[in-house]
Coordinates of C-alpha atoms in Angstrom, one line a residue:
Chain A
M28 CA -44.2 3.5 -24.0
L29 CA -45.9 3.7 -20.6
V30 CA -44.0 4.2 -17.4
E31 CA -45.8 3.6 -14.1
M32 CA -44.7 4.2 -10.5
K33 CA -46.9 2.2 -8.1
G34 CA -47.0 2.3 -4.3
I35 CA -43.4 3.3 -3.8
Q36 CA -42.5 3.6 -0.1
K37 CA -39.3 4.5 1.6
R38 CA -38.3 4.7 5.2
F39 CA -35.1 5.8 6.9
K40 CA -35.1 4.2 10.3
R41 CA -38.3 5.6 11.8
K42 CA -38.7 8.5 9.3
E43 CA -41.1 7.7 6.4
V44 CA -39.9 9.7 3.5
L45 CA -42.1 8.4 0.7
R46 CA -45.6 7.0 1.1
D47 CA -47.4 5.2 -1.7
I48 CA -46.0 7.2 -4.6
T49 CA -48.1 6.4 -7.6
F50 CA -48.3 8.0 -11.0
S51 CA -47.7 7.2 -14.7
L52 CA -46.2 8.8 -17.8
H53 CA -46.5 8.3 -21.5
S54 CA -43.8 8.7 -24.2
G55 CA -43.0 12.4 -24.8
M56 CA -44.2 13.5 -21.4
C57 CA -42.3 15.4 -18.7
A58 CA -43.2 15.2 -15.0
G59 CA -42.0 17.8 -12.5
I60 CA -41.5 16.7 -8.9
L61 CA -41.8 19.7 -6.7
G62 CA -41.6 20.4 -3.0
A63 CA -39.7 22.0 -0.2
N64 CA -36.1 21.1 0.5
G65 CA -35.8 17.6 2.2
C66 CA -39.3 16.5 1.1
G67 CA -37.9 13.4 -0.7
K68 CA -37.5 14.5 -4.3
S69 CA -33.9 13.3 -4.7
T70 CA -34.8 10.1 -2.7
L71 CA -37.6 9.3 -5.2
L72 CA -35.3 9.9 -8.2
S73 CA -32.5 7.8 -6.7
I74 CA -34.9 4.9 -6.0
L75 CA -36.2 5.1 -9.6
A76 CA -32.5 5.2 -10.8
G77 CA -31.7 2.0 -8.8
V78 CA -29.2 3.6 -6.5
Q79 CA -31.3 2.6 -3.5
K80 CA -34.1 0.2 -2.8
P81 CA -37.6 1.1 -1.7
Q82 CA -39.4 -0.8 1.1
S83 CA -42.2 -1.5 -1.3
G84 CA -43.5 -0.5 -4.7
S85 CA -42.8 -1.1 -8.4
F86 CA -41.4 0.8 -11.4
L87 CA -43.1 -0.5 -14.5
C88 CA -42.1 0.0 -18.0
D89 CA -44.7 -1.4 -20.5
G90 CA -45.8 -3.7 -17.7
M91 CA -42.3 -5.0 -16.8
N92 CA -41.1 -4.2 -13.3
L93 CA -37.6 -2.6 -13.7
F94 CA -36.8 -3.1 -10.0
K95 CA -36.7 -6.8 -10.7
K96 CA -34.9 -6.6 -14.1
P97 CA -31.6 -4.8 -13.5
A98 CA -30.2 -5.3 -17.0
L99 CA -33.3 -3.8 -18.6
H100 CA -33.4 -1.0 -16.0
T101 CA -29.8 0.0 -16.9
Q102 CA -30.8 0.0 -20.6
L103 CA -34.0 2.0 -20.3
V104 CA -33.2 4.6 -17.5
G105 CA -30.7 7.4 -17.5
Y106 CA -30.0 9.3 -14.4
V107 CA -28.4 12.7 -13.7
P108 CA -28.0 13.3 -10.0
Q109 CA -27.3 16.5 -8.1
G110 CA -23.6 17.2 -7.9
T111 CA -21.0 16.0 -10.3
P112 CA -21.1 12.3 -11.3
L113 CA -17.8 12.6 -13.1
M114 CA -14.2 11.7 -12.5
E115 CA -12.6 15.1 -11.6
E116 CA -9.1 14.4 -12.7
L117 CA -10.1 13.1 -16.2
T118 CA -10.9 15.3 -19.3
A119 CA -14.4 15.5 -20.8
K120 CA -13.3 13.0 -23.5
D121 CA -12.0 10.5 -21.0
N122 CA -15.2 10.7 -18.9
L123 CA -17.2 10.1 -22.1
L124 CA -15.1 7.1 -22.9
L125 CA -16.3 5.5 -19.7
W126 CA -19.8 5.3 -21.1
Y127 CA -19.3 5.5 -24.9
G128 CA -17.4 3.4 -27.4
A129 CA -14.8 5.5 -29.4
A130 CA -16.7 5.3 -32.7
Q131 CA -20.1 6.1 -31.0
M132 CA -18.6 9.1 -29.2
K133 CA -17.1 10.5 -32.4
K134 CA -20.5 10.1 -34.1
E135 CA -22.4 11.8 -31.3
L136 CA -19.8 14.6 -31.2
D137 CA -20.2 15.2 -34.9
D138 CA -23.9 15.5 -35.1
G139 CA -25.6 13.7 -32.2
V140 CA -26.5 14.5 -28.6
L141 CA -23.0 15.5 -27.6
A142 CA -22.9 18.1 -30.4
M143 CA -26.3 19.4 -29.3
L144 CA -25.0 19.8 -25.7
G145 CA -21.9 21.6 -27.0
I146 CA -19.5 19.2 -25.4
H147 CA -17.1 19.3 -28.4
T148 CA -16.0 22.8 -27.3
F149 CA -14.4 21.6 -24.1
L150 CA -13.5 18.0 -24.9
K151 CA -9.9 18.2 -23.6
T152 CA -10.7 20.2 -20.5
P153 CA -10.2 18.3 -17.2
V154 CA -13.4 18.2 -15.1
Y155 CA -11.8 20.1 -12.2
K156 CA -11.2 23.1 -14.5
M157 CA -14.8 23.1 -15.9
S158 CA -17.6 25.6 -15.0
G159 CA -20.8 24.3 -13.4
G160 CA -22.6 24.5 -16.8
M161 CA -19.9 22.4 -18.5
K162 CA -20.1 19.8 -15.8
K163 CA -23.9 19.5 -16.0
R164 CA -23.9 19.2 -19.8
L165 CA -21.2 16.6 -19.6
S166 CA -23.1 14.7 -16.9
I167 CA -26.2 14.7 -19.2
G168 CA -24.0 13.6 -22.1
C169 CA -22.8 10.6 -20.0
A170 CA -26.3 9.7 -18.8
V171 CA -27.8 9.5 -22.3
A172 CA -24.9 7.4 -23.8
K173 CA -27.2 4.4 -24.3
H174 CA -30.1 6.6 -25.6
P175 CA -32.4 5.6 -22.6
P176 CA -36.1 6.4 -23.3
V177 CA -36.5 7.5 -19.6
L178 CA -34.4 10.2 -18.2
L179 CA -34.3 11.2 -14.5
L180 CA -32.8 14.6 -13.7
D181 CA -32.3 16.1 -10.2
E182 CA -32.4 19.9 -10.5
P183 CA -30.5 19.9 -13.9
T184 CA -30.2 23.7 -14.2
A185 CA -29.7 24.7 -10.6
A186 CA -27.0 27.4 -10.1
L187 CA -26.2 27.6 -13.9
D188 CA -26.0 30.8 -15.9
L189 CA -28.7 31.7 -18.4
V190 CA -26.8 30.5 -21.5
C191 CA -26.2 27.0 -20.0
R192 CA -29.7 26.8 -18.7
E193 CA -31.1 27.6 -22.1
N194 CA -28.8 25.1 -23.7
I195 CA -29.9 22.3 -21.4
V196 CA -33.6 23.2 -21.6
A197 CA -33.4 23.2 -25.4
Y198 CA -31.8 19.7 -25.3
L199 CA -34.5 18.4 -22.9
T200 CA -37.3 19.9 -25.1
R201 CA -35.8 18.0 -28.1
Y202 CA -35.4 14.8 -26.1
K203 CA -39.1 15.0 -25.1
A204 CA -40.1 15.8 -28.7
Q205 CA -38.3 12.6 -29.8
G206 CA -40.6 10.5 -27.5
G207 CA -38.4 10.5 -24.4
I208 CA -39.9 10.5 -20.9
L209 CA -38.6 13.0 -18.5
L210 CA -38.8 13.1 -14.7
L211 CA -37.4 16.3 -13.2
A212 CA -36.9 17.2 -9.5
T213 CA -36.9 21.0 -9.8
H214 CA -37.4 24.4 -8.3
D215 CA -36.7 26.3 -11.5
A216 CA -39.5 28.2 -13.4
S217 CA -38.0 27.5 -16.8
E218 CA -38.0 23.8 -16.1
L219 CA -41.6 24.0 -14.8
D220 CA -42.7 25.2 -18.2
L221 CA -41.1 22.2 -19.8
C222 CA -43.3 19.8 -17.7
D223 CA -46.7 18.4 -18.8
V224 CA -47.7 17.2 -15.3
W225 CA -46.6 18.4 -11.8
Y226 CA -46.6 16.5 -8.5
V227 CA -46.0 18.2 -5.2
L228 CA -44.2 16.0 -2.6
K229 CA -45.5 16.7 0.9
D230 CA -45.5 14.5 4.0
G231 CA -44.2 11.7 1.8
K232 CA -47.1 11.8 -0.7
A233 CA -47.2 13.0 -4.3
Q234 CA -50.1 15.3 -4.9
P235 CA -51.0 16.3 -8.5
F236 CA -50.8 20.0 -9.1
A237 CA -52.0 22.1 -12.0
Y238 CA -49.3 24.6 -12.6
D239 CA -50.4 27.7 -14.6
G240 CA -47.3 29.9 -14.3
D241 CA -48.4 31.1 -10.8
V242 CA -45.3 30.3 -8.7
H243 CA -46.9 31.9 -5.5
A244 CA -49.8 29.5 -5.7
L245 CA -47.4 26.6 -6.2
V246 CA -45.2 27.6 -3.2
K247 CA -48.3 27.8 -1.0
T248 CA -48.8 24.1 -1.5
F249 CA -45.4 23.2 0.0
Chain B
M25 CA -1.9 13.6 -11.9
L26 CA 0.6 10.9 -12.8
P27 CA 3.5 13.3 -13.3
F28 CA 2.9 14.6 -9.8
V29 CA 2.8 11.1 -8.3
L30 CA 6.0 10.2 -10.2
T31 CA 7.8 13.4 -9.1
V32 CA 7.0 12.9 -5.4
S33 CA 8.0 9.3 -5.6
V34 CA 11.4 10.2 -7.1
V35 CA 11.9 12.8 -4.3
L36 CA 10.9 10.3 -1.6
C37 CA 13.2 7.7 -3.1
T38 CA 16.1 10.0 -3.3
G39 CA 15.6 11.2 0.3
L40 CA 15.5 7.7 1.7
A41 CA 18.4 6.6 -0.5
L42 CA 20.4 9.4 1.0
V43 CA 19.5 8.3 4.5
F44 CA 20.5 4.7 3.7
H45 CA 23.8 5.9 2.2
M46 CA 24.5 7.8 5.4
I47 CA 23.8 4.7 7.5
L48 CA 26.1 2.6 5.3
A49 CA 28.8 5.2 5.5
Q50 CA 28.5 5.4 9.3
D51 CA 28.6 1.6 9.6
T52 CA 31.7 1.4 7.3
G53 CA 33.5 4.1 9.2
R54 CA 32.7 2.3 12.5
A55 CA 34.2 -0.9 11.1
D56 CA 37.3 0.8 9.8
K57 CA 38.1 3.2 12.6
Q58 CA 36.7 2.0 15.8
K59 CA 38.2 -0.5 18.2
F60 CA 36.2 -3.7 18.5
K61 CA 35.0 -4.5 21.9
I62 CA 34.8 -8.2 22.6
G63 CA 33.0 -9.9 25.5
V64 CA 34.7 -12.8 27.2
V65 CA 32.1 -15.2 28.6
G66 CA 32.4 -18.5 30.5
E67 CA 35.3 -20.0 32.5
T68 CA 37.5 -16.9 32.9
A69 CA 38.8 -17.5 36.4
G70 CA 41.8 -19.6 35.5
S71 CA 45.2 -17.9 36.0
Y72 CA 46.6 -19.4 32.7
L73 CA 43.6 -18.0 30.8
G74 CA 43.8 -14.7 32.6
F75 CA 47.4 -14.5 31.8
G76 CA 46.7 -15.2 28.1
I77 CA 44.0 -12.6 27.8
Q78 CA 46.1 -10.1 29.7
A79 CA 49.0 -10.8 27.3
I80 CA 46.7 -10.3 24.2
K81 CA 45.4 -7.0 25.8
T82 CA 48.9 -5.8 26.6
F83 CA 51.4 -7.2 24.2
D84 CA 49.7 -8.6 21.1
S85 CA 49.3 -6.3 18.0
S86 CA 45.6 -7.0 18.1
R87 CA 45.3 -4.7 21.1
F88 CA 45.1 -1.8 18.6
A89 CA 42.0 -3.3 17.1
M90 CA 40.3 -5.1 20.0
E91 CA 39.3 -4.5 23.6
M92 CA 38.2 -7.4 25.8
V93 CA 35.7 -7.2 28.6
Y94 CA 34.5 -10.0 31.0
L95 CA 30.7 -10.5 30.9
E96 CA 28.0 -13.0 31.8
E97 CA 26.4 -14.5 28.6
P98 CA 22.9 -12.9 28.9
D99 CA 24.6 -9.5 29.4
A100 CA 26.9 -10.2 26.5
K101 CA 24.0 -11.2 24.3
A102 CA 22.0 -8.0 25.3
Q103 CA 25.1 -5.8 24.7
L104 CA 25.7 -7.5 21.3
T105 CA 22.1 -6.9 20.2
D106 CA 22.3 -3.3 21.3
G107 CA 25.6 -2.9 19.4
E108 CA 27.6 -2.1 22.5
I109 CA 30.1 -5.0 21.8
A110 CA 31.1 -6.4 18.4
A111 CA 31.1 -10.0 19.5
Y112 CA 31.6 -12.3 22.4
V113 CA 33.7 -15.5 22.9
V114 CA 32.3 -18.3 25.1
I115 CA 35.1 -20.2 26.9
P116 CA 33.9 -23.7 27.9
D117 CA 34.2 -24.5 31.7
T118 CA 36.9 -27.1 31.4
F119 CA 38.9 -25.3 28.6
V120 CA 42.1 -24.8 30.6
E121 CA 41.9 -28.2 32.3
K122 CA 41.6 -30.0 28.9
A123 CA 44.2 -27.7 27.3
V124 CA 46.7 -28.8 29.9
Q125 CA 45.9 -32.4 29.0
G126 CA 46.6 -31.6 25.4
E127 CA 43.0 -31.5 24.3
I128 CA 41.7 -28.3 22.7
L129 CA 38.0 -27.6 23.2
S130 CA 36.1 -25.4 20.8
L131 CA 35.5 -21.8 21.7
R132 CA 32.1 -20.3 20.7
F133 CA 32.5 -17.0 18.9
V134 CA 29.1 -15.1 18.6
S135 CA 28.8 -12.0 16.5
T136 CA 26.5 -10.0 14.3
S137 CA 26.9 -10.3 10.5
G138 CA 28.3 -7.5 8.4
A139 CA 30.5 -7.0 5.4
L140 CA 33.2 -5.2 7.3
S141 CA 32.6 -6.6 10.7
L142 CA 34.7 -8.5 13.1
N143 CA 33.9 -11.7 11.2
T144 CA 36.0 -10.6 8.3
L145 CA 38.8 -9.5 10.6
F146 CA 38.7 -12.7 12.5
K147 CA 38.8 -14.9 9.4
E148 CA 41.7 -12.8 8.1
E149 CA 43.5 -13.5 11.4
I150 CA 42.9 -17.2 11.2
T151 CA 44.1 -17.3 7.6
S152 CA 47.2 -15.4 8.5
A153 CA 47.8 -17.8 11.4
V154 CA 47.4 -20.9 9.2
S155 CA 49.7 -19.3 6.5
D156 CA 52.4 -18.7 9.1
I157 CA 52.1 -22.2 10.4
L158 CA 52.2 -23.6 6.9
S159 CA 55.3 -21.7 5.9
S160 CA 57.0 -22.6 9.2
S161 CA 56.2 -26.2 8.8
Q162 CA 57.4 -26.2 5.2
K163 CA 60.7 -24.7 6.4
G164 CA 60.9 -27.4 9.1
V165 CA 60.3 -30.3 6.8
Y166 CA 62.8 -29.1 4.2
G167 CA 65.3 -28.2 7.0
L168 CA 65.0 -31.7 8.3
Q169 CA 65.6 -33.2 4.9
H170 CA 68.8 -31.1 4.3
A171 CA 70.1 -31.9 7.8
M172 CA 69.6 -35.7 7.4
Q173 CA 71.2 -35.7 3.9
A174 CA 74.2 -33.7 5.2
N175 CA 74.6 -36.3 8.0
G176 CA 74.3 -39.3 5.7
L177 CA 70.8 -40.3 6.8
S178 CA 69.1 -39.9 3.5
Q179 CA 67.5 -43.4 3.6
K180 CA 65.6 -42.5 6.8
A181 CA 64.8 -39.0 5.7
G182 CA 61.6 -40.0 3.8
G183 CA 59.9 -41.6 6.8
M184 CA 61.0 -38.9 9.2
M185 CA 59.7 -36.2 6.9
D186 CA 56.3 -37.9 6.5
R187 CA 56.0 -38.1 10.3
L188 CA 56.9 -34.5 10.8
A189 CA 54.5 -33.4 8.0
I190 CA 51.7 -35.4 9.7
E191 CA 52.5 -33.8 13.1
Y192 CA 52.2 -30.4 11.4
I193 CA 48.9 -31.3 9.7
D194 CA 47.5 -32.6 12.9
F195 CA 48.4 -29.3 14.6
I196 CA 46.8 -27.2 11.9
L197 CA 43.7 -29.4 11.9
D198 CA 43.5 -29.0 15.7
R199 CA 43.8 -25.2 15.3
S200 CA 41.0 -25.2 12.8
E201 CA 38.7 -26.8 15.4
L202 CA 39.7 -24.2 17.9
C203 CA 36.8 -21.9 17.2
R204 CA 33.2 -22.2 16.1
V205 CA 31.6 -19.0 14.7
E206 CA 27.9 -18.2 15.3
V207 CA 26.2 -15.2 13.8
L208 CA 23.4 -13.7 16.0
G209 CA 22.4 -10.8 13.7
I210 CA 20.9 -7.4 14.7
S211 CA 17.4 -8.6 14.1
D212 CA 15.9 -11.2 11.7
N213 CA 19.5 -12.5 11.2
L214 CA 20.4 -9.4 9.2
S215 CA 23.4 -7.1 9.2
L216 CA 22.8 -3.5 10.3
P217 CA 22.7 -2.2 6.7
G218 CA 20.5 -5.1 5.7
Y219 CA 18.1 -4.4 8.5
F220 CA 17.9 -0.7 7.7
L221 CA 17.5 -1.4 4.0
C222 CA 14.3 -3.4 4.8
G223 CA 13.1 -0.8 7.3
L224 CA 13.6 2.2 5.1
F225 CA 12.1 0.5 2.1
T226 CA 9.0 -0.4 4.1
L227 CA 8.8 3.3 5.1
F228 CA 9.2 4.3 1.5
A229 CA 6.4 2.0 0.3
F230 CA 4.1 3.4 3.0
F231 CA 5.0 7.0 2.0
L232 CA 4.3 6.2 -1.6
N233 CA 0.6 6.2 -0.7
I234 CA 0.8 9.9 0.1
P235 CA 1.2 11.4 -3.5
C236 CA -1.7 9.2 -4.6
A237 CA -4.1 11.2 -2.3
P238 CA -5.4 13.4 -5.2
L239 CA -6.3 10.2 -7.1
L240 CA -8.1 8.4 -4.3
V241 CA -9.6 10.9 -1.9
K242 CA -13.3 11.4 -2.8
S243 CA -15.1 14.5 -1.6
D244 CA -18.5 13.1 -2.5
M245 CA -20.0 9.8 -3.7
V246 CA -22.1 11.1 -6.6
F247 CA -20.1 9.3 -9.3
H248 CA -20.1 6.1 -7.3
S249 CA -23.8 6.3 -6.7
V250 CA -24.3 6.6 -10.5
L251 CA -22.1 3.5 -10.9
V252 CA -24.3 1.6 -8.5
S253 CA -27.4 2.7 -10.5
K254 CA -25.5 1.2 -13.6
R255 CA -25.1 -2.1 -11.7
I256 CA -21.4 -1.5 -11.0
H257 CA -21.6 -2.4 -7.3
V258 CA -19.4 -1.2 -4.5
A259 CA -17.2 -4.4 -4.3
K260 CA -16.6 -4.2 -8.1
Q261 CA -15.8 -0.5 -7.9
I262 CA -13.3 -1.0 -5.0
L263 CA -11.6 -4.0 -6.8
C264 CA -11.2 -2.0 -10.0
E265 CA -9.9 1.1 -8.3
Y266 CA -7.6 -0.9 -6.0
T267 CA -6.2 -3.0 -8.9
A268 CA -5.2 0.2 -10.8
F269 CA -3.7 1.7 -7.6
F270 CA -1.8 -1.5 -6.9
I271 CA -0.3 -1.7 -10.4
L272 CA 0.8 2.0 -10.1
L273 CA 2.4 1.4 -6.7
F274 CA 3.9 -1.9 -7.7
I275 CA 5.8 -0.2 -10.6
L276 CA 6.8 2.7 -8.3
T277 CA 8.2 0.2 -5.8
A278 CA 9.6 -2.5 -8.1
V279 CA 11.8 0.0 -10.0
P280 CA 13.7 1.5 -7.1
I281 CA 14.1 -1.8 -5.2
S282 CA 15.5 -3.5 -8.3
V283 CA 18.0 -0.7 -8.8
L284 CA 18.9 -0.8 -5.0
F285 CA 19.4 -4.6 -4.9
L286 CA 21.5 -4.6 -8.1
N287 CA 23.8 -2.0 -6.6
G288 CA 23.6 -3.2 -3.0
A289 CA 27.1 -4.8 -2.8
A290 CA 27.8 -2.9 0.4
V291 CA 25.0 -4.9 2.1
L292 CA 26.3 -8.3 3.0
E293 CA 23.0 -10.1 2.2
L294 CA 22.9 -8.6 -1.3
S295 CA 26.5 -9.2 -2.4
D296 CA 25.3 -12.2 -4.5
F297 CA 22.2 -10.6 -6.0
S298 CA 22.2 -10.7 -9.8
I299 CA 19.9 -9.5 -12.5
G300 CA 18.5 -13.1 -13.0
M301 CA 17.0 -12.9 -9.5
L302 CA 14.8 -9.9 -10.3
P303 CA 11.7 -12.0 -11.3
S304 CA 11.8 -13.8 -7.9
L305 CA 12.2 -10.4 -6.2
W306 CA 9.1 -9.0 -8.0
L307 CA 7.1 -12.0 -7.2
R308 CA 8.0 -11.7 -3.5
L309 CA 7.2 -8.0 -3.7
I310 CA 3.5 -8.6 -4.7
P311 CA 2.1 -9.4 -1.2
F312 CA 4.3 -6.7 0.3
V313 CA 3.0 -4.0 -2.0
A314 CA -0.6 -5.4 -2.0
T315 CA -0.9 -5.0 1.8
V316 CA 0.9 -1.7 2.1
S317 CA -1.1 -0.2 -0.8
C318 CA -4.4 -1.6 0.6
C319 CA -3.7 0.0 4.0
G320 CA -3.3 3.3 2.2
F321 CA -6.4 2.7 0.1
L322 CA -8.4 2.1 3.2
L323 CA -7.2 5.3 4.8
F324 CA -8.2 7.3 1.7
E325 CA -11.6 5.6 1.8
L326 CA -12.0 6.8 5.4
V327 CA -11.5 10.5 4.7
S328 CA -13.3 12.9 2.4
E329 CA -10.8 15.8 2.1
L330 CA -7.4 15.9 0.5
I331 CA -5.6 17.5 3.4
S332 CA -7.1 14.9 5.9
G333 CA -6.0 12.2 3.5
V334 CA -2.4 13.3 3.3
L335 CA -2.1 13.9 7.0
A336 CA -3.8 10.6 7.9
Q337 CA -1.5 8.8 5.5
F338 CA 1.6 10.5 6.8
V339 CA 0.8 10.0 10.5
V340 CA -0.3 6.4 10.2
S341 CA 2.8 5.5 8.0
V342 CA 5.2 7.1 10.5
V343 CA 3.6 5.5 13.6
L344 CA 3.2 2.1 12.1
C345 CA 6.8 2.1 10.7
Y346 CA 8.2 3.4 14.0
I347 CA 6.5 0.8 16.1
G348 CA 7.2 -1.8 13.4
G349 CA 11.0 -1.3 13.9
C350 CA 11.7 0.5 10.6
F351 CA 13.6 3.3 12.3
Y352 CA 15.4 1.4 15.0
P353 CA 16.2 -2.3 15.5
M354 CA 13.3 -4.0 17.3
A355 CA 15.6 -4.7 20.3
F356 CA 15.4 -1.0 21.0
F357 CA 11.8 -1.5 22.2
P358 CA 10.5 -3.1 25.4
D359 CA 9.8 -6.8 25.2
V360 CA 6.0 -6.5 25.3
M361 CA 6.0 -4.0 22.5
Q362 CA 8.4 -6.1 20.4
K363 CA 6.0 -9.1 20.9
Y364 CA 3.0 -7.3 19.4
A365 CA 4.5 -4.7 17.1
V366 CA 6.0 -7.3 14.8
W367 CA 2.4 -8.3 14.0
L368 CA 1.4 -4.8 12.9
P369 CA 1.3 -4.2 9.1
A370 CA 4.6 -2.4 8.9
G371 CA 6.3 -4.9 11.2
L372 CA 5.1 -7.8 9.0
A373 CA 6.0 -6.0 5.8
R374 CA 9.6 -5.4 7.1
T375 CA 9.9 -8.9 8.4
Y376 CA 8.7 -10.3 5.1
L377 CA 11.2 -8.3 3.1
A378 CA 13.9 -9.3 5.6
G379 CA 13.0 -12.9 5.0
Y380 CA 13.6 -12.4 1.3
I381 CA 17.1 -10.9 1.6
S382 CA 18.2 -13.3 4.3
G383 CA 17.0 -16.2 2.1
E384 CA 14.2 -17.4 4.5
A385 CA 10.6 -18.1 3.5
A386 CA 9.0 -15.9 6.2
W387 CA 5.7 -17.8 6.0
P388 CA 4.1 -16.3 9.2
A389 CA 4.8 -12.8 7.8
L390 CA 3.3 -13.7 4.5
L391 CA 0.2 -15.2 6.1
G392 CA -0.1 -12.1 8.3
L393 CA 0.2 -9.8 5.2
C394 CA -2.6 -11.8 3.5
V395 CA -4.9 -11.5 6.5
Y396 CA -4.3 -7.8 6.7
F397 CA -4.9 -7.4 2.9
V398 CA -8.3 -9.2 3.2
I399 CA -9.3 -7.1 6.3
F400 CA -8.3 -3.8 4.6
L401 CA -10.1 -4.6 1.4
G402 CA -13.2 -5.8 3.2
A403 CA -13.2 -2.7 5.4
A404 CA -12.8 -0.4 2.3
I405 CA -15.9 -2.0 0.7
A406 CA -17.9 -1.7 4.0
I407 CA -16.9 2.0 4.3
R408 CA -17.9 2.9 0.8
N409 CA -21.2 1.1 1.2
R410 CA -21.8 3.1 4.3
K411 CA -20.8 6.4 2.6
I412 CA -23.1 5.7 -0.3
R413 CA -26.0 4.8 2.1
K414 CA -25.3 8.0 4.1
R415 CA -25.4 10.0 0.9
R416 CA -28.7 8.4 0.0
A417 CA -30.2 9.2 3.5
A418 CA -29.0 12.8 3.2
A419 CA -30.7 13.1 -0.2

């Protein structure tokens, strides 16, 4: 599968947040979107997720523009935003049931993606009683309900403890190994290691960056 | 969260039921113990009439139950609406003149309705008067028969007795035309308990929004943004959430109102209410609950913190219900305020409910409620759209 972002442009009133964002990814690849706070990383991901519309540009999947095919977009793209995209007063199980069928959820909890994320351990816990790590794992679990081949994640391990972080990174590594395409907005070094290509967003433009583990060199480009 | 909502609803319902019970008890006590003040309006200058009224005030046994005051009709109407007098009697201009000529003109008796009000007392008095006349006429007819038989006039007795009976019947029928009763009502043609039943129930319905704050106040729009990305757009989100909220509030409202109406014999308007009338009550309740719940839903959409949600809901409910005449009869407010307040959501909801218990269709109130419902729902959709757009811009 080939995913291409072409000429994506976004403006809020007079402020141009994204200018001609263009890059492409193959199956099994992970791209890291880097940059200072407020540079437009989350905006780019939310445009690709279909939450907001760009002024121009296209999001192609094997040549089909997903911006113009909403049903296909829903099927192919999973999205995990910053914050908690869950219903606080419901339990983990009830939240999962919003996205999964009962039989599918049971199967995934037994030996699928939900088991891998360790969600079975807090199935009856209401979201408002969960830790940040539990919420993030549950959010990813909900996002991948339809097994989307493209997954967009906005700082998936931010503010999580080491165990949770390792758990999530392990899942993402496996997702990538199974041919999934990952697009991460991140600041985290462990997530940077997961990426195959890196783009630094600055002044609305995405510049390719060759990350070699030198965080100082990376920060200088912001 | 549902147990919390249910508990608070039961507490609210109990509190307002107690208040209503106190109003009923006060009204009953007033009817039982207080002296009725009756206004006398119209031609009151005649000496015969003055003598008659003075006689009633001084010698008649009704003086223990009634006090009579002379008033002009507009003042009498205002005092009746304010509850300062229990009724007023309008005496036609030529009443005494016609009475002297043997013709009895109708008096107009204007009162508010109420189970234990003056109407009941007045009807009892009329019944008693008719009974007295009937028993006296019966004695007269049979007395005549005995007297004529004793004096050997049996053959003429039949005709004489018929004439006498007809004279009595004419007299009784004349007496029955003596008075025409009109019911003014406190407001919306309701008795005081009926009026407060509608007012307090409207307040209760508005207050029911408050315990739902934890369900509906959203601190962020992350979940809803994800729903948008899954093609579940804002209008669909709002309709789904509102439908669930409406069903919950409808159940919480329909149960207590059904119990209240089935046990509402003390309220004149509900004395004939039976279990078979419940489906029509529930049907009529739909627009009422829809608008009140939609008003609450919109308020929750406007705020982003639980405390703000609860406070906003409480303040808006109290203010709307106060202005809408749920705490005091509308006559309590200045005319200008009465004119506009009745078109506010709480005023319309109360009027609509009053229409049901007084047996009127209340179409203008229904139309008003529907208009508000559409406005509230549209505003909720617009606000959520704006919040999601703002969140996007912040991202």
